[in-house]
Amino acid sequence: VCLFFMAANVLEEDSMEQDIESPVTIHQPKLPKQAREDLPKNINKECAKRKIQRYVRKDGKCNVHHGNVRETYRYLTDIFTTLVDLKWRFNLLIFVMVYTVTWLFFGMIWWLIAYMRGDMDHIGDSTWTPCVSNLNGFVSAFLFSIETETTIGYGYRVITDKCPEGIILLLVQSVLGSIVNAFMVGCMFVKISQPKKRAETLVFSTNAVISMRDGKLCLMFRVGDLRNSHIVEASIRAKLIKSKQTKEGEFIPLNQTDINVGYYTGDDRLFLVSPLIISHEINQQSPFWEISKAQLPKEELEIVVILEGMVEATG
């Protein structure tokens, strides 16, 4: 589950003012340099005109297109994951096509066996023992193939003991039918149980704020779960997506930098029963340390927040 905060949405609390009626003087906390710089008035107009293309969209899908992939055969080596990643319309189409093709394929073989043995020439002959009783054409062979693979067994068309090639084909179709059922049903179950819809009830705050907390400048946002079923072993982490140029002059367009949201203190492991405020302290180890208040809205950066966990109801 991802949430992204644009730099233009960053707010800051107003400075504390001295109470005229109170004799006690309230001292303004000492702010870092980044927070003391004045924000230009024309920043909002500049940010409104500029459109920044997201690295990850609001619905959690990565806005990245993998082009110029020459080794497409690698997708077929992991066919199960490839089928799960397909859209529902293609997945259902493949589901129907796989069963239809296997039924037609084995139906054709049953018809060929009956044709080569001469069963079609002895239809209605009580003295002739066919390979499959009451099989008089391709349609009946196709129906017998469906009955065999799905183990329906209506009892009208049955295989006889005078056909060894039919017995071998029956064993092969039964085994392959079980494999096809296990593969396709497993693929559909995994696709249905994907937690994409569960993420709709995980809510992040619209804006991230930069404010003083316990005398420290912090980047904060809130996350909450709308469902009563808890997320087990929930953990949160954040990434800063920003272009970077190294000291050697190398330009990295989408550099990812970790944002510490409590990894060393254990605050990144959440007990998400009520809405929680996630805080990142802007210190010398923070990637925001060198960015001032006036410079922050001009930066082309994106913060990706990832919430991971296991759904209690479905595992």
PDB file of C-alpha atoms in Angstrom:
ATOM      1  CA  VAL A   1       0.000   0.000   0.000  1.00  0.00           C
ATOM      2  CA  CYS A   2       1.648   3.200  -1.115  1.00  0.00           C
ATOM      3  CA  LEU A   3       1.029   6.873  -0.544  1.00  0.00           C
ATOM      4  CA  PHE A   4       2.887   9.721  -2.066  1.00  0.00           C
ATOM      5  CA  PHE A   5       3.333  13.229  -0.818  1.00  0.00           C
ATOM      6  CA  MET A   6       4.323  15.964  -3.195  1.00  0.00           C
ATOM      7  CA  ALA A   7       6.655  18.640  -1.968  1.00  0.00           C
ATOM      8  CA  ALA A   8       4.135  21.393  -2.615  1.00  0.00           C
ATOM      9  CA  ASN A   9       1.812  19.944   0.030  1.00  0.00           C
ATOM     10  CA  VAL A  10       4.338  20.305   2.827  1.00  0.00           C
ATOM     11  CA  LEU A  11       3.108  22.637   5.540  1.00  0.00           C
ATOM     12  CA  GLU A  12       4.639  24.091   8.628  1.00  0.00           C
ATOM     13  CA  GLU A  13       3.161  25.260  11.884  1.00  0.00           C
ATOM     14  CA  ASP A  14       3.058  28.952  12.533  1.00  0.00           C
ATOM     15  CA  SER A  15       5.574  30.343  14.946  1.00  0.00           C
ATOM     16  CA  MET A  16       4.440  30.716  18.526  1.00  0.00           C
ATOM     17  CA  GLU A  17       3.537  34.228  19.543  1.00  0.00           C
ATOM     18  CA  GLN A  18       4.031  35.824  22.914  1.00  0.00           C
ATOM     19  CA  ASP A  19       0.849  36.199  24.992  1.00  0.00           C
ATOM     20  CA  ILE A  20       0.415  39.898  25.819  1.00  0.00           C
ATOM     21  CA  GLU A  21      -1.838  39.316  28.830  1.00  0.00           C
ATOM     22  CA  SER A  22       0.373  36.672  30.401  1.00  0.00           C
ATOM     23  CA  PRO A  23       3.434  37.757  32.351  1.00  0.00           C
ATOM     24  CA  VAL A  24       5.212  34.560  31.367  1.00  0.00           C
ATOM     25  CA  THR A  25       7.288  34.908  28.229  1.00  0.00           C
ATOM     26  CA  ILE A  26       6.933  32.044  25.794  1.00  0.00           C
ATOM     27  CA  HIS A  27      10.163  31.533  23.912  1.00  0.00           C
ATOM     28  CA  GLN A  28      10.036  30.399  20.350  1.00  0.00           C
ATOM     29  CA  PRO A  29      11.859  27.078  19.911  1.00  0.00           C
ATOM     30  CA  LYS A  30      15.125  27.261  18.081  1.00  0.00           C
ATOM     31  CA  LEU A  31      14.402  26.163  14.545  1.00  0.00           C
ATOM     32  CA  PRO A  32      16.942  24.734  12.160  1.00  0.00           C
ATOM     33  CA  LYS A  33      18.028  26.800   9.225  1.00  0.00           C
ATOM     34  CA  GLN A  34      15.787  24.857   6.888  1.00  0.00           C
ATOM     35  CA  ALA A  35      12.660  25.992   8.740  1.00  0.00           C
ATOM     36  CA  ARG A  36      13.662  29.642   9.320  1.00  0.00           C
ATOM     37  CA  GLU A  37      13.905  30.664   5.683  1.00  0.00           C
ATOM     38  CA  ASP A  38      10.926  32.576   4.337  1.00  0.00           C
ATOM     39  CA  LEU A  39       8.756  30.926   1.731  1.00  0.00           C
ATOM     40  CA  PRO A  40       8.278  33.015  -1.410  1.00  0.00           C
ATOM     41  CA  LYS A  41       4.700  34.032  -2.157  1.00  0.00           C
ATOM     42  CA  ASN A  42       4.799  32.935  -5.769  1.00  0.00           C
ATOM     43  CA  ILE A  43       5.633  29.315  -4.957  1.00  0.00           C
ATOM     44  CA  ASN A  44       2.014  28.154  -5.103  1.00  0.00           C
ATOM     45  CA  LYS A  45       1.583  29.642  -8.588  1.00  0.00           C
ATOM     46  CA  GLU A  46       4.735  27.954  -9.820  1.00  0.00           C
ATOM     47  CA  CYS A  47       3.688  24.581  -8.402  1.00  0.00           C
ATOM     48  CA  ALA A  48       0.220  24.923  -9.905  1.00  0.00           C
ATOM     49  CA  LYS A  49       1.630  25.476 -13.393  1.00  0.00           C
ATOM     50  CA  ARG A  50       4.145  22.636 -13.179  1.00  0.00           C
ATOM     51  CA  LYS A  51       2.890  19.076 -13.622  1.00  0.00           C
ATOM     52  CA  ILE A  52       5.070  16.365 -12.149  1.00  0.00           C
ATOM     53  CA  GLN A  53       4.681  12.850 -13.495  1.00  0.00           C
ATOM     54  CA  ARG A  54       4.365  10.391 -10.645  1.00  0.00           C
ATOM     55  CA  TYR A  55       6.700   7.443 -10.217  1.00  0.00           C
ATOM     56  CA  VAL A  56       3.906   5.572  -8.415  1.00  0.00           C
ATOM     57  CA  ARG A  57       0.249   6.502  -8.744  1.00  0.00           C
ATOM     58  CA  LYS A  58      -2.159   7.136  -5.876  1.00  0.00           C
ATOM     59  CA  ASP A  59      -3.752   3.703  -6.268  1.00  0.00           C
ATOM     60  CA  GLY A  60      -0.399   2.028  -5.586  1.00  0.00           C
ATOM     61  CA  LYS A  61       0.432   0.993  -9.156  1.00  0.00           C
ATOM     62  CA  CYS A  62       3.878   1.799 -10.482  1.00  0.00           C
ATOM     63  CA  ASN A  63       3.791   4.228 -13.386  1.00  0.00           C
ATOM     64  CA  VAL A  64       6.641   2.435 -15.164  1.00  0.00           C
ATOM     65  CA  HIS A  65       6.477   0.803 -18.582  1.00  0.00           C
ATOM     66  CA  HIS A  66       9.000  -1.934 -19.324  1.00  0.00           C
ATOM     67  CA  GLY A  67       9.871  -1.362 -22.954  1.00  0.00           C
ATOM     68  CA  ASN A  68      12.437  -2.931 -25.270  1.00  0.00           C
ATOM     69  CA  VAL A  69      12.268  -6.326 -23.511  1.00  0.00           C
ATOM     70  CA  ARG A  70      13.848  -8.753 -25.962  1.00  0.00           C
ATOM     71  CA  GLU A  71      13.987 -11.886 -23.828  1.00  0.00           C
ATOM     72  CA  THR A  72      10.228 -12.355 -23.656  1.00  0.00           C
ATOM     73  CA  TYR A  73      10.660 -16.096 -23.168  1.00  0.00           C
ATOM     74  CA  ARG A  74      11.481 -15.398 -19.525  1.00  0.00           C
ATOM     75  CA  TYR A  75       7.787 -14.676 -18.912  1.00  0.00           C
ATOM     76  CA  LEU A  76       6.923 -18.191 -20.063  1.00  0.00           C
ATOM     77  CA  THR A  77       9.442 -19.815 -17.714  1.00  0.00           C
ATOM     78  CA  ASP A  78       7.256 -18.613 -14.835  1.00  0.00           C
ATOM     79  CA  ILE A  79       3.897 -19.110 -16.504  1.00  0.00           C
ATOM     80  CA  PHE A  80       1.993 -19.240 -13.201  1.00  0.00           C
ATOM     81  CA  THR A  81       3.042 -15.739 -12.145  1.00  0.00           C
ATOM     82  CA  THR A  82       2.478 -14.476 -15.684  1.00  0.00           C
ATOM     83  CA  LEU A  83      -1.127 -15.710 -15.623  1.00  0.00           C
ATOM     84  CA  VAL A  84      -1.744 -14.208 -12.187  1.00  0.00           C
ATOM     85  CA  ASP A  85      -0.426 -10.822 -13.342  1.00  0.00           C
ATOM     86  CA  LEU A  86      -2.721 -10.744 -16.379  1.00  0.00           C
ATOM     87  CA  LYS A  87      -5.920  -8.726 -16.388  1.00  0.00           C
ATOM     88  CA  TRP A  88      -9.140 -10.492 -15.468  1.00  0.00           C
ATOM     89  CA  ARG A  89     -10.523 -10.601 -19.030  1.00  0.00           C
ATOM     90  CA  PHE A  90      -7.391 -12.296 -20.366  1.00  0.00           C
ATOM     91  CA  ASN A  91      -7.223 -14.602 -17.363  1.00  0.00           C
ATOM     92  CA  LEU A  92     -10.812 -15.774 -17.845  1.00  0.00           C
ATOM     93  CA  LEU A  93     -10.261 -16.171 -21.584  1.00  0.00           C
ATOM     94  CA  ILE A  94      -7.222 -18.403 -20.999  1.00  0.00           C
ATOM     95  CA  PHE A  95      -9.168 -20.325 -18.332  1.00  0.00           C
ATOM     96  CA  VAL A  96     -11.963 -21.151 -20.779  1.00  0.00           C
ATOM     97  CA  MET A  97      -9.605 -21.813 -23.702  1.00  0.00           C
ATOM     98  CA  VAL A  98      -7.422 -24.283 -21.771  1.00  0.00           C
ATOM     99  CA  TYR A  99     -10.385 -26.473 -20.819  1.00  0.00           C
ATOM    100  CA  THR A 100     -11.981 -26.240 -24.268  1.00  0.00           C
ATOM    101  CA  VAL A 101      -8.768 -27.144 -26.088  1.00  0.00           C
ATOM    102  CA  THR A 102      -8.064 -30.156 -23.849  1.00  0.00           C
ATOM    103  CA  TRP A 103     -11.619 -31.452 -24.286  1.00  0.00           C
ATOM    104  CA  LEU A 104     -11.413 -31.049 -28.068  1.00  0.00           C
ATOM    105  CA  PHE A 105      -7.946 -32.604 -28.225  1.00  0.00           C
ATOM    106  CA  PHE A 106      -8.849 -35.750 -26.304  1.00  0.00           C
ATOM    107  CA  GLY A 107     -12.249 -35.899 -28.027  1.00  0.00           C
ATOM    108  CA  MET A 108     -10.429 -36.027 -31.356  1.00  0.00           C
ATOM    109  CA  ILE A 109      -8.201 -38.861 -30.101  1.00  0.00           C
ATOM    110  CA  TRP A 110     -11.222 -40.851 -28.863  1.00  0.00           C
ATOM    111  CA  TRP A 111     -12.868 -40.408 -32.256  1.00  0.00           C
ATOM    112  CA  LEU A 112      -9.676 -41.496 -34.099  1.00  0.00           C
ATOM    113  CA  ILE A 113      -9.412 -44.652 -31.970  1.00  0.00           C
ATOM    114  CA  ALA A 114     -13.031 -45.544 -32.703  1.00  0.00           C
ATOM    115  CA  TYR A 115     -12.571 -44.777 -36.428  1.00  0.00           C
ATOM    116  CA  MET A 116      -9.351 -46.790 -36.778  1.00  0.00           C
ATOM    117  CA  ARG A 117     -10.842 -49.791 -34.955  1.00  0.00           C
ATOM    118  CA  GLY A 118     -13.877 -49.773 -37.248  1.00  0.00           C
ATOM    119  CA  ASP A 119     -16.424 -48.926 -34.541  1.00  0.00           C
ATOM    120  CA  MET A 120     -18.124 -46.443 -36.872  1.00  0.00           C
ATOM    121  CA  ASP A 121     -18.860 -49.246 -39.351  1.00  0.00           C
ATOM    122  CA  HIS A 122     -20.528 -51.441 -36.732  1.00  0.00           C
ATOM    123  CA  ILE A 123     -22.923 -48.959 -35.129  1.00  0.00           C
ATOM    124  CA  GLY A 124     -25.982 -50.890 -33.929  1.00  0.00           C
ATOM    125  CA  ASP A 125     -24.243 -54.298 -34.324  1.00  0.00           C
ATOM    126  CA  SER A 126     -24.849 -56.200 -31.089  1.00  0.00           C
ATOM    127  CA  THR A 127     -22.127 -58.722 -31.876  1.00  0.00           C
ATOM    128  CA  TRP A 128     -19.397 -56.048 -32.105  1.00  0.00           C
ATOM    129  CA  THR A 129     -17.581 -54.813 -28.983  1.00  0.00           C
ATOM    130  CA  PRO A 130     -16.550 -51.192 -29.531  1.00  0.00           C
ATOM    131  CA  CYS A 131     -13.860 -49.295 -27.659  1.00  0.00           C
ATOM    132  CA  VAL A 132     -16.443 -46.918 -26.194  1.00  0.00           C
ATOM    133  CA  SER A 133     -20.069 -47.956 -26.101  1.00  0.00           C
ATOM    134  CA  ASN A 134     -22.590 -45.604 -27.807  1.00  0.00           C
ATOM    135  CA  LEU A 135     -19.857 -43.525 -29.491  1.00  0.00           C
ATOM    136  CA  ASN A 136     -21.170 -42.817 -32.995  1.00  0.00           C
ATOM    137  CA  GLY A 137     -19.373 -39.630 -34.069  1.00  0.00           C
ATOM    138  CA  PHE A 138     -17.123 -36.730 -33.159  1.00  0.00           C
ATOM    139  CA  VAL A 139     -19.807 -34.998 -31.074  1.00  0.00           C
ATOM    140  CA  SER A 140     -20.330 -38.056 -28.907  1.00  0.00           C
ATOM    141  CA  ALA A 141     -16.530 -38.456 -28.609  1.00  0.00           C
ATOM    142  CA  PHE A 142     -16.292 -34.826 -27.493  1.00  0.00           C
ATOM    143  CA  LEU A 143     -19.004 -35.388 -24.857  1.00  0.00           C
ATOM    144  CA  PHE A 144     -17.228 -38.530 -23.651  1.00  0.00           C
ATOM    145  CA  SER A 145     -13.999 -36.515 -23.336  1.00  0.00           C
ATOM    146  CA  ILE A 146     -15.778 -33.945 -21.150  1.00  0.00           C
ATOM    147  CA  GLU A 147     -17.314 -36.683 -18.982  1.00  0.00           C
ATOM    148  CA  THR A 148     -13.932 -38.370 -18.545  1.00  0.00           C
ATOM    149  CA  GLU A 149     -11.931 -35.251 -17.660  1.00  0.00           C
ATOM    150  CA  THR A 150     -14.557 -33.765 -15.337  1.00  0.00           C
ATOM    151  CA  THR A 151     -15.459 -37.207 -13.852  1.00  0.00           C
ATOM    152  CA  ILE A 152     -19.167 -36.612 -14.482  1.00  0.00           C
ATOM    153  CA  GLY A 153     -19.940 -40.193 -15.505  1.00  0.00           C
ATOM    154  CA  TYR A 154     -23.489 -40.182 -16.882  1.00  0.00           C
ATOM    155  CA  GLY A 155     -23.219 -43.916 -17.533  1.00  0.00           C
ATOM    156  CA  TYR A 156     -24.428 -43.894 -21.177  1.00  0.00           C
ATOM    157  CA  ARG A 157     -20.996 -43.907 -22.828  1.00  0.00           C
ATOM    158  CA  VAL A 158     -18.502 -46.231 -21.149  1.00  0.00           C
ATOM    159  CA  ILE A 159     -15.152 -47.704 -22.127  1.00  0.00           C
ATOM    160  CA  THR A 160     -14.921 -51.469 -22.598  1.00  0.00           C
ATOM    161  CA  ASP A 161     -12.168 -53.904 -21.591  1.00  0.00           C
ATOM    162  CA  LYS A 162     -11.460 -54.902 -25.217  1.00  0.00           C
ATOM    163  CA  CYS A 163      -9.643 -51.643 -26.009  1.00  0.00           C
ATOM    164  CA  PRO A 164      -6.122 -51.402 -24.468  1.00  0.00           C
ATOM    165  CA  GLU A 165      -5.304 -48.170 -26.299  1.00  0.00           C
ATOM    166  CA  GLY A 166      -8.486 -46.634 -24.880  1.00  0.00           C
ATOM    167  CA  ILE A 167      -7.515 -47.696 -21.348  1.00  0.00           C
ATOM    168  CA  ILE A 168      -4.109 -46.027 -21.750  1.00  0.00           C
ATOM    169  CA  LEU A 169      -5.755 -42.854 -23.090  1.00  0.00           C
ATOM    170  CA  LEU A 170      -8.195 -42.874 -20.188  1.00  0.00           C
ATOM    171  CA  LEU A 171      -5.297 -42.936 -17.697  1.00  0.00           C
ATOM    172  CA  VAL A 172      -3.449 -40.165 -19.536  1.00  0.00           C
ATOM    173  CA  GLN A 173      -6.498 -37.900 -19.735  1.00  0.00           C
ATOM    174  CA  SER A 174      -7.356 -38.454 -16.077  1.00  0.00           C
ATOM    175  CA  VAL A 175      -3.846 -37.498 -14.945  1.00  0.00           C
ATOM    176  CA  LEU A 176      -3.541 -34.502 -17.284  1.00  0.00           C
ATOM    177  CA  GLY A 177      -7.047 -33.360 -16.367  1.00  0.00           C
ATOM    178  CA  SER A 178      -6.124 -33.343 -12.684  1.00  0.00           C
ATOM    179  CA  ILE A 179      -2.990 -31.295 -13.446  1.00  0.00           C
ATOM    180  CA  VAL A 180      -4.970 -28.781 -15.514  1.00  0.00           C
ATOM    181  CA  ASN A 181      -7.574 -28.448 -12.760  1.00  0.00           C
ATOM    182  CA  ALA A 182      -4.951 -27.911 -10.077  1.00  0.00           C
ATOM    183  CA  PHE A 183      -3.067 -25.340 -12.164  1.00  0.00           C
ATOM    184  CA  MET A 184      -6.028 -23.286 -13.347  1.00  0.00           C
ATOM    185  CA  VAL A 185      -8.006 -23.380 -10.100  1.00  0.00           C
ATOM    186  CA  GLY A 186      -4.854 -22.458  -8.151  1.00  0.00           C
ATOM    187  CA  CYS A 187      -4.218 -19.558 -10.504  1.00  0.00           C
ATOM    188  CA  MET A 188      -7.768 -18.262 -10.089  1.00  0.00           C
ATOM    189  CA  PHE A 189      -7.635 -18.638  -6.298  1.00  0.00           C
ATOM    190  CA  VAL A 190      -4.386 -16.675  -6.048  1.00  0.00           C
ATOM    191  CA  LYS A 191      -5.773 -13.930  -8.271  1.00  0.00           C
ATOM    192  CA  ILE A 192      -8.981 -13.669  -6.244  1.00  0.00           C
ATOM    193  CA  SER A 193      -7.120 -13.566  -2.925  1.00  0.00           C
ATOM    194  CA  GLN A 194      -4.793 -10.706  -3.929  1.00  0.00           C
ATOM    195  CA  PRO A 195      -5.025  -7.915  -1.311  1.00  0.00           C
ATOM    196  CA  LYS A 196      -5.663  -5.082  -3.770  1.00  0.00           C
ATOM    197  CA  LYS A 197      -9.215  -4.482  -2.549  1.00  0.00           C
ATOM    198  CA  ARG A 198      -8.114  -4.744   1.081  1.00  0.00           C
ATOM    199  CA  ALA A 199      -5.899  -1.746   0.479  1.00  0.00           C
ATOM    200  CA  GLU A 200      -8.970   0.391  -0.224  1.00  0.00           C
ATOM    201  CA  THR A 201      -9.745   0.462   3.503  1.00  0.00           C
ATOM    202  CA  LEU A 202      -6.241   1.627   4.446  1.00  0.00           C
ATOM    203  CA  VAL A 203      -6.296   5.410   4.543  1.00  0.00           C
ATOM    204  CA  PHE A 204      -3.348   7.791   4.503  1.00  0.00           C
ATOM    205  CA  SER A 205      -3.518  11.476   5.309  1.00  0.00           C
ATOM    206  CA  THR A 206      -3.892  13.728   2.291  1.00  0.00           C
ATOM    207  CA  ASN A 207      -0.957  15.965   3.230  1.00  0.00           C
ATOM    208  CA  ALA A 208       2.321  15.410   4.993  1.00  0.00           C
ATOM    209  CA  VAL A 209       3.336  18.168   7.416  1.00  0.00           C
ATOM    210  CA  ILE A 210       6.685  19.394   8.672  1.00  0.00           C
ATOM    211  CA  SER A 211       6.442  20.624  12.233  1.00  0.00           C
ATOM    212  CA  MET A 212       8.277  20.805  15.524  1.00  0.00           C
ATOM    213  CA  ARG A 213       7.723  17.849  17.841  1.00  0.00           C
ATOM    214  CA  ASP A 214       9.558  17.556  21.141  1.00  0.00           C
ATOM    215  CA  GLY A 215      11.991  20.196  19.964  1.00  0.00           C
ATOM    216  CA  LYS A 216      12.814  18.324  16.760  1.00  0.00           C
ATOM    217  CA  LEU A 217      11.831  19.128  13.211  1.00  0.00           C
ATOM    218  CA  CYS A 218       9.803  16.189  11.906  1.00  0.00           C
ATOM    219  CA  LEU A 219       8.034  15.121   8.739  1.00  0.00           C
ATOM    220  CA  MET A 220       4.740  13.539   9.798  1.00  0.00           C
ATOM    221  CA  PHE A 221       1.738  11.843   8.228  1.00  0.00           C
ATOM    222  CA  ARG A 222      -1.081   9.680   9.503  1.00  0.00           C
ATOM    223  CA  VAL A 223      -2.248   6.200   8.533  1.00  0.00           C
ATOM    224  CA  GLY A 224      -5.365   4.340   9.668  1.00  0.00           C
ATOM    225  CA  ASP A 225      -7.285   1.129   9.020  1.00  0.00           C
ATOM    226  CA  LEU A 226     -11.060   1.295   8.553  1.00  0.00           C
ATOM    227  CA  ARG A 227     -11.737  -2.418   9.097  1.00  0.00           C
ATOM    228  CA  ASN A 228     -12.152  -4.217  12.385  1.00  0.00           C
ATOM    229  CA  SER A 229      -9.971  -7.105  11.239  1.00  0.00           C
ATOM    230  CA  HIS A 230      -6.398  -6.226  12.127  1.00  0.00           C
ATOM    231  CA  ILE A 231      -3.286  -6.371  10.001  1.00  0.00           C
ATOM    232  CA  VAL A 232      -0.818  -8.709  11.676  1.00  0.00           C
ATOM    233  CA  GLU A 233       2.877  -7.768  11.854  1.00  0.00           C
ATOM    234  CA  ALA A 234       2.280  -4.450  10.135  1.00  0.00           C
ATOM    235  CA  SER A 235       5.399  -2.501   9.280  1.00  0.00           C
ATOM    236  CA  ILE A 236       5.952   0.738   7.419  1.00  0.00           C
ATOM    237  CA  ARG A 237       8.835   2.166   5.459  1.00  0.00           C
ATOM    238  CA  ALA A 238       9.371   5.129   3.190  1.00  0.00           C
ATOM    239  CA  LYS A 239      11.461   5.899   0.124  1.00  0.00           C
ATOM    240  CA  LEU A 240      12.495   9.218  -1.353  1.00  0.00           C
ATOM    241  CA  ILE A 241      12.448   9.182  -5.171  1.00  0.00           C
ATOM    242  CA  LYS A 242      14.640  11.966  -6.487  1.00  0.00           C
ATOM    243  CA  SER A 243      17.212  12.539  -9.197  1.00  0.00           C
ATOM    244  CA  LYS A 244      20.811  12.554  -8.052  1.00  0.00           C
ATOM    245  CA  GLN A 245      24.202  13.409  -9.462  1.00  0.00           C
ATOM    246  CA  THR A 246      27.205  11.682  -7.927  1.00  0.00           C
ATOM    247  CA  LYS A 247      30.551  13.268  -7.187  1.00  0.00           C
ATOM    248  CA  GLU A 248      31.953  11.579 -10.287  1.00  0.00           C
ATOM    249  CA  GLY A 249      29.325  13.286 -12.467  1.00  0.00           C
ATOM    250  CA  GLU A 250      27.051  10.275 -12.945  1.00  0.00           C
ATOM    251  CA  PHE A 251      23.363  11.220 -13.198  1.00  0.00           C
ATOM    252  CA  ILE A 252      20.884   8.848 -11.535  1.00  0.00           C
ATOM    253  CA  PRO A 253      17.345   9.806 -12.684  1.00  0.00           C
ATOM    254  CA  LEU A 254      15.277   7.833 -10.140  1.00  0.00           C
ATOM    255  CA  ASN A 255      17.489   7.405  -7.122  1.00  0.00           C
ATOM    256  CA  GLN A 256      15.847   5.756  -4.103  1.00  0.00           C
ATOM    257  CA  THR A 257      16.848   6.845  -0.611  1.00  0.00           C
ATOM    258  CA  ASP A 258      15.554   5.352   2.627  1.00  0.00           C
ATOM    259  CA  ILE A 259      13.618   7.630   4.950  1.00  0.00           C
ATOM    260  CA  ASN A 260      13.942   6.536   8.551  1.00  0.00           C
ATOM    261  CA  VAL A 261      10.485   6.260  10.144  1.00  0.00           C
ATOM    262  CA  GLY A 262      11.618   4.428  13.279  1.00  0.00           C
ATOM    263  CA  TYR A 263      13.686   1.511  12.025  1.00  0.00           C
ATOM    264  CA  TYR A 264      16.254   1.684  14.814  1.00  0.00           C
ATOM    265  CA  THR A 265      13.723   2.342  17.579  1.00  0.00           C
ATOM    266  CA  GLY A 266      11.118  -0.176  16.423  1.00  0.00           C
ATOM    267  CA  ASP A 267       8.489   2.494  15.720  1.00  0.00           C
ATOM    268  CA  ASP A 268       8.173   1.211  12.150  1.00  0.00           C
ATOM    269  CA  ARG A 269       6.377  -1.900  13.482  1.00  0.00           C
ATOM    270  CA  LEU A 270       2.780  -0.821  13.936  1.00  0.00           C
ATOM    271  CA  PHE A 271      -0.131  -1.964  16.072  1.00  0.00           C
ATOM    272  CA  LEU A 272      -2.664  -0.561  13.646  1.00  0.00           C
ATOM    273  CA  VAL A 273      -5.836  -0.555  15.740  1.00  0.00           C
ATOM    274  CA  SER A 274      -6.376   3.208  15.739  1.00  0.00           C
ATOM    275  CA  PRO A 275      -4.933   5.871  13.396  1.00  0.00           C
ATOM    276  CA  LEU A 276      -1.232   6.441  14.001  1.00  0.00           C
ATOM    277  CA  ILE A 277       1.073   9.343  13.237  1.00  0.00           C
ATOM    278  CA  ILE A 278       4.274   8.280  11.495  1.00  0.00           C
ATOM    279  CA  SER A 279       7.184  10.625  12.139  1.00  0.00           C
ATOM    280  CA  HIS A 280      10.523  11.122  10.421  1.00  0.00           C
ATOM    281  CA  GLU A 281      13.072  13.282  12.216  1.00  0.00           C
ATOM    282  CA  ILE A 282      14.889  15.684   9.909  1.00  0.00           C
ATOM    283  CA  ASN A 283      18.440  15.421  11.245  1.00  0.00           C
ATOM    284  CA  GLN A 284      21.854  15.234   9.623  1.00  0.00           C
ATOM    285  CA  GLN A 285      21.160  11.675   8.425  1.00  0.00           C
ATOM    286  CA  SER A 286      17.894  12.726   6.766  1.00  0.00           C
ATOM    287  CA  PRO A 287      17.813  13.301   2.995  1.00  0.00           C
ATOM    288  CA  PHE A 288      15.892  16.547   3.696  1.00  0.00           C
ATOM    289  CA  TRP A 289      18.691  18.050   5.810  1.00  0.00           C
ATOM    290  CA  GLU A 290      20.200  20.057   2.951  1.00  0.00           C
ATOM    291  CA  ILE A 291      16.818  21.223   1.599  1.00  0.00           C
ATOM    292  CA  SER A 292      15.527  24.527   2.922  1.00  0.00           C
ATOM    293  CA  LYS A 293      11.922  25.598   3.332  1.00  0.00           C
ATOM    294  CA  ALA A 294      12.103  27.882   0.314  1.00  0.00           C
ATOM    295  CA  GLN A 295      13.790  25.224  -1.802  1.00  0.00           C
ATOM    296  CA  LEU A 296      11.487  22.336  -0.867  1.00  0.00           C
ATOM    297  CA  PRO A 297       8.472  23.286  -3.061  1.00  0.00           C
ATOM    298  CA  LYS A 298      10.794  23.694  -6.041  1.00  0.00           C
ATOM    299  CA  GLU A 299      12.249  20.211  -5.693  1.00  0.00           C
ATOM    300  CA  GLU A 300      11.025  17.468  -8.019  1.00  0.00           C
ATOM    301  CA  LEU A 301      10.803  14.687  -5.496  1.00  0.00           C
ATOM    302  CA  GLU A 302       8.322  12.054  -4.426  1.00  0.00           C
ATOM    303  CA  ILE A 303       7.892  10.159  -1.184  1.00  0.00           C
ATOM    304  CA  VAL A 304       6.606   6.593  -1.438  1.00  0.00           C
ATOM    305  CA  VAL A 305       5.245   5.148   1.803  1.00  0.00           C
ATOM    306  CA  ILE A 306       4.830   1.352   1.869  1.00  0.00           C
ATOM    307  CA  LEU A 307       2.706  -0.410   4.466  1.00  0.00           C
ATOM    308  CA  GLU A 308       3.252  -4.164   4.680  1.00  0.00           C
ATOM    309  CA  GLY A 309       1.461  -6.737   6.759  1.00  0.00           C
ATOM    310  CA  MET A 310      -0.651  -9.877   6.790  1.00  0.00           C
ATOM    311  CA  VAL A 311      -4.446  -9.765   6.728  1.00  0.00           C
ATOM    312  CA  GLU A 312      -5.814 -11.436   9.821  1.00  0.00           C
ATOM    313  CA  ALA A 313      -8.975 -12.794   8.158  1.00  0.00           C
ATOM    314  CA  THR A 314      -7.435 -14.452   5.099  1.00  0.00           C
ATOM    315  CA  GLY A 315      -3.723 -14.712   5.913  1.00  0.00           C
TER     316      GLY A 315
END
